Amino acid sequence: MVGTWEHIDDAACRRFQGSLELVGQRWSSGILLALARGATRFSEVLELVPGLSGRLLTARLKQLTDADLITRSVIPTTPVQVRYELTERGRELMEALQALVSWGARWESERASATALSGS
Amino acid sequence: MVGTWEHIDDAACRRFQGSLELVGQRWSSGILLALARGATRFSEVLELVPGLSGRLLTARLKQLTDADLITRSVIPTTPVQVRYELTERGRELMEALQALVSWGARWESERASATALSGS
DNA sequence: CTGGATCCCTATCGATACTG
DNA sequence: CAGTATCGATAGGGATCCAG
């Protein structure tokens, strides 16, 4: 049912758009994905997200930390270690986004079959 | 359970990131929201999304059409009418994103109470 | 009404070099 | 290792004007 959207207040709409624009920023989803998959270190994330530069990773991590989606903890060893982890809020966000994966999987296959049909 | 992400293949990850970056583009979510709420005309969407300019609306509508999330149909009246509607794929995307609204509502209230506590 | 074309400006990006 | 600083390139965005 699509009509559900008609009964959502404006505040919810703004949060919705805000969340999407944050997570939809370039690299954001990749970084969250890396963390959800177990990465904790700066360099780990850097390896796991192809094309991502250190500068941008710093910037995104700061944004995501400000949004309370991840935590940053400094471990005073030598050299210093920094751990990044999803917060509870961040983990639940990722759970909410699982629906997008199902959606993507479903429509990817349908598009493929449609292409196959038109090609025959 | 967060570990679910570990068992997702790379193709799904790319789709996931791609979808998010499309929908997370500025105005995209607002436009989809407007359409989900019943808007069909160019000018209607323009009114429903504050701050959106015509130029950008044209651009986003094209992207979303290319992504098969919406359809564009020209009705040969005078003056010409153009209708935009969510496709089945688009509607299901919006359904998948409902989870984000719930997430936003939930954590908005928790953050508010936390603020209240720290303020006392 | 819908939307293309242009100009200009700002934010953002990527690469590189450098610091604790 | 985990950033910060700077810089040139570019893409995105707003305003305005024009056209079917």
PDB file of C-alpha atoms (C1' of nucleotides) in Angstrom:
ATOM      1  CA  MET A   1       0.000   0.000   0.000  1.00  0.00           C
ATOM      2  CA  VAL A   2       1.473   3.272  -1.087  1.00  0.00           C
ATOM      3  CA  GLY A   3      -1.050   5.488   0.590  1.00  0.00           C
ATOM      4  CA  THR A   4       0.766   5.038   3.841  1.00  0.00           C
ATOM      5  CA  TRP A   5       2.869   8.016   2.927  1.00  0.00           C
ATOM      6  CA  GLU A   6      -0.063  10.336   2.969  1.00  0.00           C
ATOM      7  CA  HIS A   7      -0.413   9.961   6.696  1.00  0.00           C
ATOM      8  CA  ILE A   8       3.137  10.785   7.654  1.00  0.00           C
ATOM      9  CA  ASP A   9       3.746  14.135   9.265  1.00  0.00           C
ATOM     10  CA  ASP A  10       6.192  16.673   7.934  1.00  0.00           C
ATOM     11  CA  ALA A  11       8.748  16.098  10.667  1.00  0.00           C
ATOM     12  CA  ALA A  12       8.977  12.462   9.679  1.00  0.00           C
ATOM     13  CA  CYS A  13       9.385  13.477   6.061  1.00  0.00           C
ATOM     14  CA  ARG A  14      12.290  15.728   6.917  1.00  0.00           C
ATOM     15  CA  ARG A  15      13.968  13.028   8.961  1.00  0.00           C
ATOM     16  CA  PHE A  16      13.402  10.643   6.101  1.00  0.00           C
ATOM     17  CA  GLN A  17      14.999  12.931   3.561  1.00  0.00           C
ATOM     18  CA  GLY A  18      17.788  13.862   5.918  1.00  0.00           C
ATOM     19  CA  SER A  19      18.648  10.264   6.669  1.00  0.00           C
ATOM     20  CA  LEU A  20      18.638   9.327   3.029  1.00  0.00           C
ATOM     21  CA  GLU A  21      20.819  12.238   2.037  1.00  0.00           C
ATOM     22  CA  LEU A  22      23.325  11.376   4.714  1.00  0.00           C
ATOM     23  CA  VAL A  23      23.483   7.686   4.002  1.00  0.00           C
ATOM     24  CA  GLY A  24      23.216   8.302   0.283  1.00  0.00           C
ATOM     25  CA  GLN A  25      26.288  10.506   0.235  1.00  0.00           C
ATOM     26  CA  ARG A  26      29.080   9.079  -1.771  1.00  0.00           C
ATOM     27  CA  TRP A  27      31.001   6.421   0.190  1.00  0.00           C
ATOM     28  CA  SER A  28      28.718   6.600   3.231  1.00  0.00           C
ATOM     29  CA  SER A  29      26.952   3.369   2.500  1.00  0.00           C
ATOM     30  CA  GLY A  30      30.193   1.651   1.625  1.00  0.00           C
ATOM     31  CA  ILE A  31      31.726   2.700   4.912  1.00  0.00           C
ATOM     32  CA  LEU A  32      28.714   1.611   6.925  1.00  0.00           C
ATOM     33  CA  LEU A  33      28.747  -1.645   5.030  1.00  0.00           C
ATOM     34  CA  ALA A  34      32.387  -2.208   5.867  1.00  0.00           C
ATOM     35  CA  LEU A  35      31.723  -1.553   9.544  1.00  0.00           C
ATOM     36  CA  ALA A  36      28.667  -3.779   9.543  1.00  0.00           C
ATOM     37  CA  ARG A  37      30.831  -6.488   8.107  1.00  0.00           C
ATOM     38  CA  GLY A  38      33.282  -6.286  10.929  1.00  0.00           C
ATOM     39  CA  ALA A  39      35.875  -3.695   9.973  1.00  0.00           C
ATOM     40  CA  THR A  40      36.946  -1.524  12.880  1.00  0.00           C
ATOM     41  CA  ARG A  41      40.126   0.237  11.805  1.00  0.00           C
ATOM     42  CA  PHE A  42      40.594   3.262   9.592  1.00  0.00           C
ATOM     43  CA  SER A  43      42.889   1.378   7.236  1.00  0.00           C
ATOM     44  CA  GLU A  44      40.588  -1.613   7.140  1.00  0.00           C
ATOM     45  CA  VAL A  45      37.716   0.464   5.895  1.00  0.00           C
ATOM     46  CA  LEU A  46      40.027   2.107   3.403  1.00  0.00           C
ATOM     47  CA  GLU A  47      40.878  -1.277   1.923  1.00  0.00           C
ATOM     48  CA  LEU A  48      37.330  -2.530   1.918  1.00  0.00           C
ATOM     49  CA  VAL A  49      35.939   0.427   0.000  1.00  0.00           C
ATOM     50  CA  PRO A  50      37.643   0.626  -3.392  1.00  0.00           C
ATOM     51  CA  GLY A  51      38.315   4.134  -4.620  1.00  0.00           C
ATOM     52  CA  LEU A  52      37.832   5.787  -1.276  1.00  0.00           C
ATOM     53  CA  SER A  53      40.583   8.219  -0.278  1.00  0.00           C
ATOM     54  CA  GLY A  54      41.793   8.886   3.229  1.00  0.00           C
ATOM     55  CA  ARG A  55      40.624  12.444   3.200  1.00  0.00           C
ATOM     56  CA  LEU A  56      37.090  11.513   2.296  1.00  0.00           C
ATOM     57  CA  LEU A  57      37.048   8.676   4.774  1.00  0.00           C
ATOM     58  CA  THR A  58      37.948  11.118   7.522  1.00  0.00           C
ATOM     59  CA  ALA A  59      35.194  13.451   6.442  1.00  0.00           C
ATOM     60  CA  ARG A  60      32.549  10.735   6.268  1.00  0.00           C
ATOM     61  CA  LEU A  61      33.540   9.198   9.552  1.00  0.00           C
ATOM     62  CA  LYS A  62      33.102  12.568  11.162  1.00  0.00           C
ATOM     63  CA  GLN A  63      29.661  13.020   9.660  1.00  0.00           C
ATOM     64  CA  LEU A  64      28.567   9.562  10.674  1.00  0.00           C
ATOM     65  CA  THR A  65      29.912  10.068  14.157  1.00  0.00           C
ATOM     66  CA  ASP A  66      28.056  13.360  14.461  1.00  0.00           C
ATOM     67  CA  ALA A  67      24.919  11.550  13.398  1.00  0.00           C
ATOM     68  CA  ASP A  68      25.450   8.989  16.161  1.00  0.00           C
ATOM     69  CA  LEU A  69      25.672   6.162  13.706  1.00  0.00           C
ATOM     70  CA  ILE A  70      29.205   5.170  14.666  1.00  0.00           C
ATOM     71  CA  THR A  71      31.538   5.652  17.595  1.00  0.00           C
ATOM     72  CA  ARG A  72      35.186   6.555  17.518  1.00  0.00           C
ATOM     73  CA  SER A  73      37.437   5.315  20.284  1.00  0.00           C
ATOM     74  CA  VAL A  74      41.113   6.039  20.609  1.00  0.00           C
ATOM     75  CA  ILE A  75      43.275   3.343  22.143  1.00  0.00           C
ATOM     76  CA  PRO A  76      46.514   4.828  23.508  1.00  0.00           C
ATOM     77  CA  THR A  77      49.005   2.309  22.212  1.00  0.00           C
ATOM     78  CA  THR A  78      52.060   2.998  20.126  1.00  0.00           C
ATOM     79  CA  PRO A  79      51.237   3.800  17.506  1.00  0.00           C
ATOM     80  CA  VAL A  80      47.798   4.996  18.427  1.00  0.00           C
ATOM     81  CA  GLN A  81      44.893   2.788  17.401  1.00  0.00           C
ATOM     82  CA  VAL A  82      41.486   4.096  16.558  1.00  0.00           C
ATOM     83  CA  ARG A  83      38.441   1.870  16.501  1.00  0.00           C
ATOM     84  CA  TYR A  84      35.246   2.662  14.686  1.00  0.00           C
ATOM     85  CA  GLU A  85      32.085   0.787  15.475  1.00  0.00           C
ATOM     86  CA  LEU A  86      28.431   1.034  14.641  1.00  0.00           C
ATOM     87  CA  THR A  87      26.300   2.344  17.451  1.00  0.00           C
ATOM     88  CA  GLU A  88      23.051   0.663  18.360  1.00  0.00           C
ATOM     89  CA  ARG A  89      21.387   3.341  16.325  1.00  0.00           C
ATOM     90  CA  GLY A  90      23.665   2.628  13.410  1.00  0.00           C
ATOM     91  CA  ARG A  91      23.091  -1.109  13.593  1.00  0.00           C
ATOM     92  CA  GLU A  92      19.360  -0.611  13.539  1.00  0.00           C
ATOM     93  CA  LEU A  93      19.692   1.707  10.592  1.00  0.00           C
ATOM     94  CA  MET A  94      21.502  -1.008   8.716  1.00  0.00           C
ATOM     95  CA  GLU A  95      18.798  -3.456   9.638  1.00  0.00           C
ATOM     96  CA  ALA A  96      16.215  -1.071   8.284  1.00  0.00           C
ATOM     97  CA  LEU A  97      18.195  -0.895   5.065  1.00  0.00           C
ATOM     98  CA  GLN A  98      18.173  -4.639   4.594  1.00  0.00           C
ATOM     99  CA  ALA A  99      14.856  -4.162   2.879  1.00  0.00           C
ATOM    100  CA  LEU A 100      16.708  -2.257   0.185  1.00  0.00           C
ATOM    101  CA  VAL A 101      18.924  -5.230  -0.484  1.00  0.00           C
ATOM    102  CA  SER A 102      15.911  -7.485  -0.963  1.00  0.00           C
ATOM    103  CA  TRP A 103      14.374  -4.889  -3.238  1.00  0.00           C
ATOM    104  CA  GLY A 104      17.564  -4.634  -5.256  1.00  0.00           C
ATOM    105  CA  ALA A 105      17.902  -8.374  -5.590  1.00  0.00           C
ATOM    106  CA  ARG A 106      14.330  -8.812  -6.658  1.00  0.00           C
ATOM    107  CA  TRP A 107      14.312  -6.144  -9.335  1.00  0.00           C
ATOM    108  CA  GLU A 108      17.727  -6.934 -10.622  1.00  0.00           C
ATOM    109  CA  SER A 109      16.554 -10.410 -11.578  1.00  0.00           C
ATOM    110  CA  GLU A 110      13.313  -9.141 -13.091  1.00  0.00           C
ATOM    111  CA  ARG A 111      15.128  -6.617 -15.191  1.00  0.00           C
ATOM    112  CA  ALA A 112      17.485  -9.340 -16.352  1.00  0.00           C
ATOM    113  CA  SER A 113      14.634 -11.567 -17.445  1.00  0.00           C
ATOM    114  CA  ALA A 114      12.898  -8.682 -19.174  1.00  0.00           C
ATOM    115  CA  THR A 115      16.094  -7.965 -21.072  1.00  0.00           C
ATOM    116  CA  ALA A 116      16.347 -11.598 -22.036  1.00  0.00           C
ATOM    117  CA  LEU A 117      12.784 -11.561 -23.353  1.00  0.00           C
ATOM    118  CA  SER A 118      13.188  -8.439 -25.427  1.00  0.00           C
ATOM    119  CA  GLY A 119      16.370  -9.866 -26.837  1.00  0.00           C
ATOM    120  CA  SER A 120      14.808 -13.051 -28.161  1.00  0.00           C
TER     121      SER A 120
ATOM    122  CA  MET B   1      21.529  -9.398  13.887  1.00  0.00           C
ATOM    123  CA  VAL B   2      24.160  -7.396  12.073  1.00  0.00           C
ATOM    124  CA  GLY B   3      26.175 -10.307  10.774  1.00  0.00           C
ATOM    125  CA  THR B   4      23.730 -10.725   7.955  1.00  0.00           C
ATOM    126  CA  TRP B   5      25.829  -8.338   5.926  1.00  0.00           C
ATOM    127  CA  GLU B   6      28.775 -10.671   5.904  1.00  0.00           C
ATOM    128  CA  HIS B   7      26.943 -13.084   3.682  1.00  0.00           C
ATOM    129  CA  ILE B   8      25.932 -10.679   0.988  1.00  0.00           C
ATOM    130  CA  ASP B   9      27.756 -10.906  -2.311  1.00  0.00           C
ATOM    131  CA  ASP B  10      29.567  -8.031  -3.921  1.00  0.00           C
ATOM    132  CA  ALA B  11      26.976  -7.514  -6.624  1.00  0.00           C
ATOM    133  CA  ALA B  12      24.334  -6.945  -3.980  1.00  0.00           C
ATOM    134  CA  CYS B  13      26.629  -4.501  -2.235  1.00  0.00           C
ATOM    135  CA  ARG B  14      27.071  -2.486  -5.383  1.00  0.00           C
ATOM    136  CA  ARG B  15      23.344  -2.415  -6.020  1.00  0.00           C
ATOM    137  CA  PHE B  16      22.832  -1.389  -2.447  1.00  0.00           C
ATOM    138  CA  GLN B  17      25.264   1.489  -2.695  1.00  0.00           C
ATOM    139  CA  GLY B  18      23.999   2.492  -6.101  1.00  0.00           C
ATOM    140  CA  SER B  19      20.397   2.569  -4.971  1.00  0.00           C
ATOM    141  CA  LEU B  20      21.242   4.602  -1.909  1.00  0.00           C
ATOM    142  CA  GLU B  21      23.305   7.082  -3.870  1.00  0.00           C
ATOM    143  CA  LEU B  22      20.506   7.578  -6.360  1.00  0.00           C
ATOM    144  CA  VAL B  23      17.739   7.938  -3.821  1.00  0.00           C
ATOM    145  CA  GLY B  24      19.996   9.871  -1.496  1.00  0.00           C
ATOM    146  CA  GLN B  25      20.741  12.524  -4.105  1.00  0.00           C
ATOM    147  CA  ARG B  26      19.483  15.896  -3.139  1.00  0.00           C
ATOM    148  CA  TRP B  27      15.740  16.226  -3.821  1.00  0.00           C
ATOM    149  CA  SER B  28      15.335  12.644  -5.008  1.00  0.00           C
ATOM    150  CA  SER B  29      13.643  11.454  -1.860  1.00  0.00           C
ATOM    151  CA  GLY B  30      11.458  14.531  -1.707  1.00  0.00           C
ATOM    152  CA  ILE B  31      10.307  13.975  -5.261  1.00  0.00           C
ATOM    153  CA  LEU B  32       9.581  10.304  -4.703  1.00  0.00           C
ATOM    154  CA  LEU B  33       7.764  11.242  -1.543  1.00  0.00           C
ATOM    155  CA  ALA B  34       5.628  13.739  -3.417  1.00  0.00           C
ATOM    156  CA  LEU B  35       4.763  11.146  -6.042  1.00  0.00           C
ATOM    157  CA  ALA B  36       4.030   8.514  -3.416  1.00  0.00           C
ATOM    158  CA  ARG B  37       1.666  10.968  -1.826  1.00  0.00           C
ATOM    159  CA  GLY B  38      -0.314  11.397  -4.998  1.00  0.00           C
ATOM    160  CA  ALA B  39       1.324  14.191  -6.952  1.00  0.00           C
ATOM    161  CA  THR B  40       1.424  13.553 -10.671  1.00  0.00           C
ATOM    162  CA  ARG B  41       2.201  16.865 -12.345  1.00  0.00           C
ATOM    163  CA  PHE B  42       5.508  18.652 -12.727  1.00  0.00           C
ATOM    164  CA  SER B  43       4.167  21.774 -11.063  1.00  0.00           C
ATOM    165  CA  GLU B  44       2.594  19.781  -8.262  1.00  0.00           C
ATOM    166  CA  VAL B  45       5.888  18.235  -7.316  1.00  0.00           C
ATOM    167  CA  LEU B  46       7.510  21.626  -7.542  1.00  0.00           C
ATOM    168  CA  GLU B  47       5.102  22.987  -4.960  1.00  0.00           C
ATOM    169  CA  LEU B  48       5.356  19.997  -2.666  1.00  0.00           C
ATOM    170  CA  VAL B  49       9.122  20.100  -2.428  1.00  0.00           C
ATOM    171  CA  PRO B  50      10.202  23.423  -0.946  1.00  0.00           C
ATOM    172  CA  GLY B  51      13.373  24.866  -2.394  1.00  0.00           C
ATOM    173  CA  LEU B  52      13.410  22.634  -5.445  1.00  0.00           C
ATOM    174  CA  SER B  53      14.050  24.448  -8.721  1.00  0.00           C
ATOM    175  CA  GLY B  54      12.606  23.518 -12.074  1.00  0.00           C
ATOM    176  CA  ARG B  55      15.949  22.757 -13.553  1.00  0.00           C
ATOM    177  CA  LEU B  56      16.811  20.282 -10.865  1.00  0.00           C
ATOM    178  CA  LEU B  57      13.374  18.718 -10.957  1.00  0.00           C
ATOM    179  CA  THR B  58      13.827  18.045 -14.658  1.00  0.00           C
ATOM    180  CA  ALA B  59      17.203  16.494 -13.995  1.00  0.00           C
ATOM    181  CA  ARG B  60      15.999  14.280 -11.152  1.00  0.00           C
ATOM    182  CA  LEU B  61      12.898  13.166 -12.996  1.00  0.00           C
ATOM    183  CA  LYS B  62      15.105  12.055 -15.840  1.00  0.00           C
ATOM    184  CA  GLN B  63      17.376  10.097 -13.536  1.00  0.00           C
ATOM    185  CA  LEU B  64      14.486   8.461 -11.778  1.00  0.00           C
ATOM    186  CA  THR B  65      12.852   7.630 -15.075  1.00  0.00           C
ATOM    187  CA  ASP B  66      16.080   6.094 -16.328  1.00  0.00           C
ATOM    188  CA  ALA B  67      16.199   4.022 -13.165  1.00  0.00           C
ATOM    189  CA  ASP B  68      12.669   2.769 -13.873  1.00  0.00           C
ATOM    190  CA  LEU B  69      11.372   4.198 -10.653  1.00  0.00           C
ATOM    191  CA  ILE B  70       8.874   6.503 -12.324  1.00  0.00           C
ATOM    192  CA  THR B  71       7.121   6.783 -15.653  1.00  0.00           C
ATOM    193  CA  ARG B  72       6.572   9.865 -17.731  1.00  0.00           C
ATOM    194  CA  SER B  73       3.494  10.068 -19.903  1.00  0.00           C
ATOM    195  CA  VAL B  74       2.614  12.938 -22.174  1.00  0.00           C
ATOM    196  CA  ILE B  75      -1.076  13.719 -22.631  1.00  0.00           C
ATOM    197  CA  PRO B  76      -1.636  15.653 -25.859  1.00  0.00           C
ATOM    198  CA  THR B  77      -3.960  18.372 -24.615  1.00  0.00           C
ATOM    199  CA  THR B  78      -3.508  22.103 -24.954  1.00  0.00           C
ATOM    200  CA  PRO B  79      -1.379  22.935 -23.241  1.00  0.00           C
ATOM    201  CA  VAL B  80       0.388  19.615 -23.047  1.00  0.00           C
ATOM    202  CA  GLN B  81       0.068  17.715 -19.790  1.00  0.00           C
ATOM    203  CA  VAL B  82       2.738  15.469 -18.459  1.00  0.00           C
ATOM    204  CA  ARG B  83       2.037  12.883 -15.797  1.00  0.00           C
ATOM    205  CA  TYR B  84       4.642  11.318 -13.577  1.00  0.00           C
ATOM    206  CA  GLU B  85       3.887   8.182 -11.647  1.00  0.00           C
ATOM    207  CA  LEU B  86       5.765   5.662  -9.590  1.00  0.00           C
ATOM    208  CA  THR B  87       6.343   2.388 -11.343  1.00  0.00           C
ATOM    209  CA  GLU B  88       5.732  -0.884  -9.578  1.00  0.00           C
ATOM    210  CA  ARG B  89       9.438  -0.950  -8.946  1.00  0.00           C
ATOM    211  CA  GLY B  90       9.320   2.547  -7.532  1.00  0.00           C
ATOM    212  CA  ARG B  91       6.391   1.764  -5.279  1.00  0.00           C
ATOM    213  CA  GLU B  92       8.155  -1.242  -3.869  1.00  0.00           C
ATOM    214  CA  LEU B  93      11.246   0.823  -3.297  1.00  0.00           C
ATOM    215  CA  MET B  94       9.202   3.239  -1.261  1.00  0.00           C
ATOM    216  CA  GLU B  95       7.752   0.368   0.703  1.00  0.00           C
ATOM    217  CA  ALA B  96      11.230  -0.864   1.442  1.00  0.00           C
ATOM    218  CA  LEU B  97      12.094   2.599   2.686  1.00  0.00           C
ATOM    219  CA  GLN B  98       9.229   2.661   5.138  1.00  0.00           C
ATOM    220  CA  ALA B  99      11.574   0.917   7.527  1.00  0.00           C
ATOM    221  CA  LEU B 100      13.681   4.059   7.483  1.00  0.00           C
ATOM    222  CA  VAL B 101      10.748   6.120   8.662  1.00  0.00           C
ATOM    223  CA  SER B 102      10.159   3.807  11.594  1.00  0.00           C
ATOM    224  CA  TRP B 103      13.834   3.943  12.409  1.00  0.00           C
ATOM    225  CA  GLY B 104      13.837   7.725  12.257  1.00  0.00           C
ATOM    226  CA  ALA B 105      10.772   8.007  14.469  1.00  0.00           C
ATOM    227  CA  ARG B 106      12.150   5.630  17.010  1.00  0.00           C
ATOM    228  CA  TRP B 107      15.526   7.285  17.391  1.00  0.00           C
ATOM    229  CA  GLU B 108      14.215  10.776  17.202  1.00  0.00           C
ATOM    230  CA  SER B 109      12.198  10.191  20.366  1.00  0.00           C
ATOM    231  CA  GLU B 110      15.086   8.470  22.130  1.00  0.00           C
ATOM    232  CA  ARG B 111      17.425  11.297  21.325  1.00  0.00           C
ATOM    233  CA  ALA B 112      14.854  13.761  22.627  1.00  0.00           C
ATOM    234  CA  SER B 113      14.571  11.956  25.957  1.00  0.00           C
ATOM    235  CA  ALA B 114      18.330  11.703  26.239  1.00  0.00           C
ATOM    236  CA  THR B 115      18.584  15.435  25.682  1.00  0.00           C
ATOM    237  CA  ALA B 116      15.969  16.010  28.336  1.00  0.00           C
ATOM    238  CA  LEU B 117      17.883  13.874  30.806  1.00  0.00           C
ATOM    239  CA  SER B 118      21.214  15.537  30.226  1.00  0.00           C
ATOM    240  CA  GLY B 119      19.532  18.891  30.550  1.00  0.00           C
ATOM    241  CA  SER B 120      18.131  18.223  34.015  1.00  0.00           C
TER     242      SER B 120
ATOM    243  C1'  DC C   1       2.756  24.203 -18.412  1.00  0.00           C
ATOM    244  C1'  DT C   2       6.962  21.835 -19.094  1.00  0.00           C
ATOM    245  C1'  DG C   3      11.503  21.941 -19.602  1.00  0.00           C
ATOM    246  C1'  DG C   4      15.839  23.162 -22.428  1.00  0.00           C
ATOM    247  C1'  DA C   5      20.065  26.380 -22.503  1.00  0.00           C
ATOM    248  C1'  DT C   6      23.147  29.465 -20.508  1.00  0.00           C
ATOM    249  C1'  DC C   7      25.993  31.771 -16.965  1.00  0.00           C
ATOM    250  C1'  DC C   8      28.191  31.784 -12.702  1.00  0.00           C
ATOM    251  C1'  DC C   9      29.325  30.331  -8.267  1.00  0.00           C
ATOM    252  C1'  DT C  10      30.131  27.286  -4.600  1.00  0.00           C
ATOM    253  C1'  DA C  11      30.840  22.815  -2.628  1.00  0.00           C
ATOM    254  C1'  DT C  12      33.074  18.842  -3.201  1.00  0.00           C
ATOM    255  C1'  DC C  13      36.490  15.767  -4.819  1.00  0.00           C
ATOM    256  C1'  DG C  14      41.137  13.573  -5.595  1.00  0.00           C
ATOM    257  C1'  DA C  15      46.041  13.857  -5.209  1.00  0.00           C
ATOM    258  C1'  DT C  16      49.806  15.141  -2.871  1.00  0.00           C
ATOM    259  C1'  DA C  17      52.576  16.457   0.871  1.00  0.00           C
ATOM    260  C1'  DC C  18      53.045  16.793   5.722  1.00  0.00           C
ATOM    261  C1'  DT C  19      52.311  15.961  11.135  1.00  0.00           C
ATOM    262  C1'  DG C  20      51.776  13.434  15.758  1.00  0.00           C
TER     263       DG C  20
ATOM    264  C1'  DC D   1      48.694   4.363  11.692  1.00  0.00           C
ATOM    265  C1'  DA D   2      45.490   8.096  11.515  1.00  0.00           C
ATOM    266  C1'  DG D   3      44.818  11.904  10.302  1.00  0.00           C
ATOM    267  C1'  DT D   4      45.473  17.427   8.639  1.00  0.00           C
ATOM    268  C1'  DA D   5      46.562  21.109   5.108  1.00  0.00           C
ATOM    269  C1'  DT D   6      46.591  22.817   0.712  1.00  0.00           C
ATOM    270  C1'  DC D   7      45.504  23.069  -4.212  1.00  0.00           C
ATOM    271  C1'  DG D   8      43.673  22.534  -8.815  1.00  0.00           C
ATOM    272  C1'  DA D   9      39.926  20.370 -11.237  1.00  0.00           C
ATOM    273  C1'  DT D  10      35.189  19.407 -11.682  1.00  0.00           C
ATOM    274  C1'  DA D  11      30.501  18.603 -10.805  1.00  0.00           C
ATOM    275  C1'  DG D  12      26.402  20.202  -8.884  1.00  0.00           C
ATOM    276  C1'  DG D  13      23.368  23.873  -7.981  1.00  0.00           C
ATOM    277  C1'  DG D  14      20.648  28.514  -8.386  1.00  0.00           C
ATOM    278  C1'  DA D  15      18.941  32.176 -11.269  1.00  0.00           C
ATOM    279  C1'  DT D  16      17.432  33.682 -15.421  1.00  0.00           C
ATOM    280  C1'  DC D  17      15.913  33.625 -19.953  1.00  0.00           C
ATOM    281  C1'  DC D  18      13.915  31.185 -23.812  1.00  0.00           C
ATOM    282  C1'  DA D  19      10.995  27.567 -26.489  1.00  0.00           C
ATOM    283  C1'  DG D  20       7.515  23.928 -27.703  1.00  0.00           C
TER     284       DG D  20
END
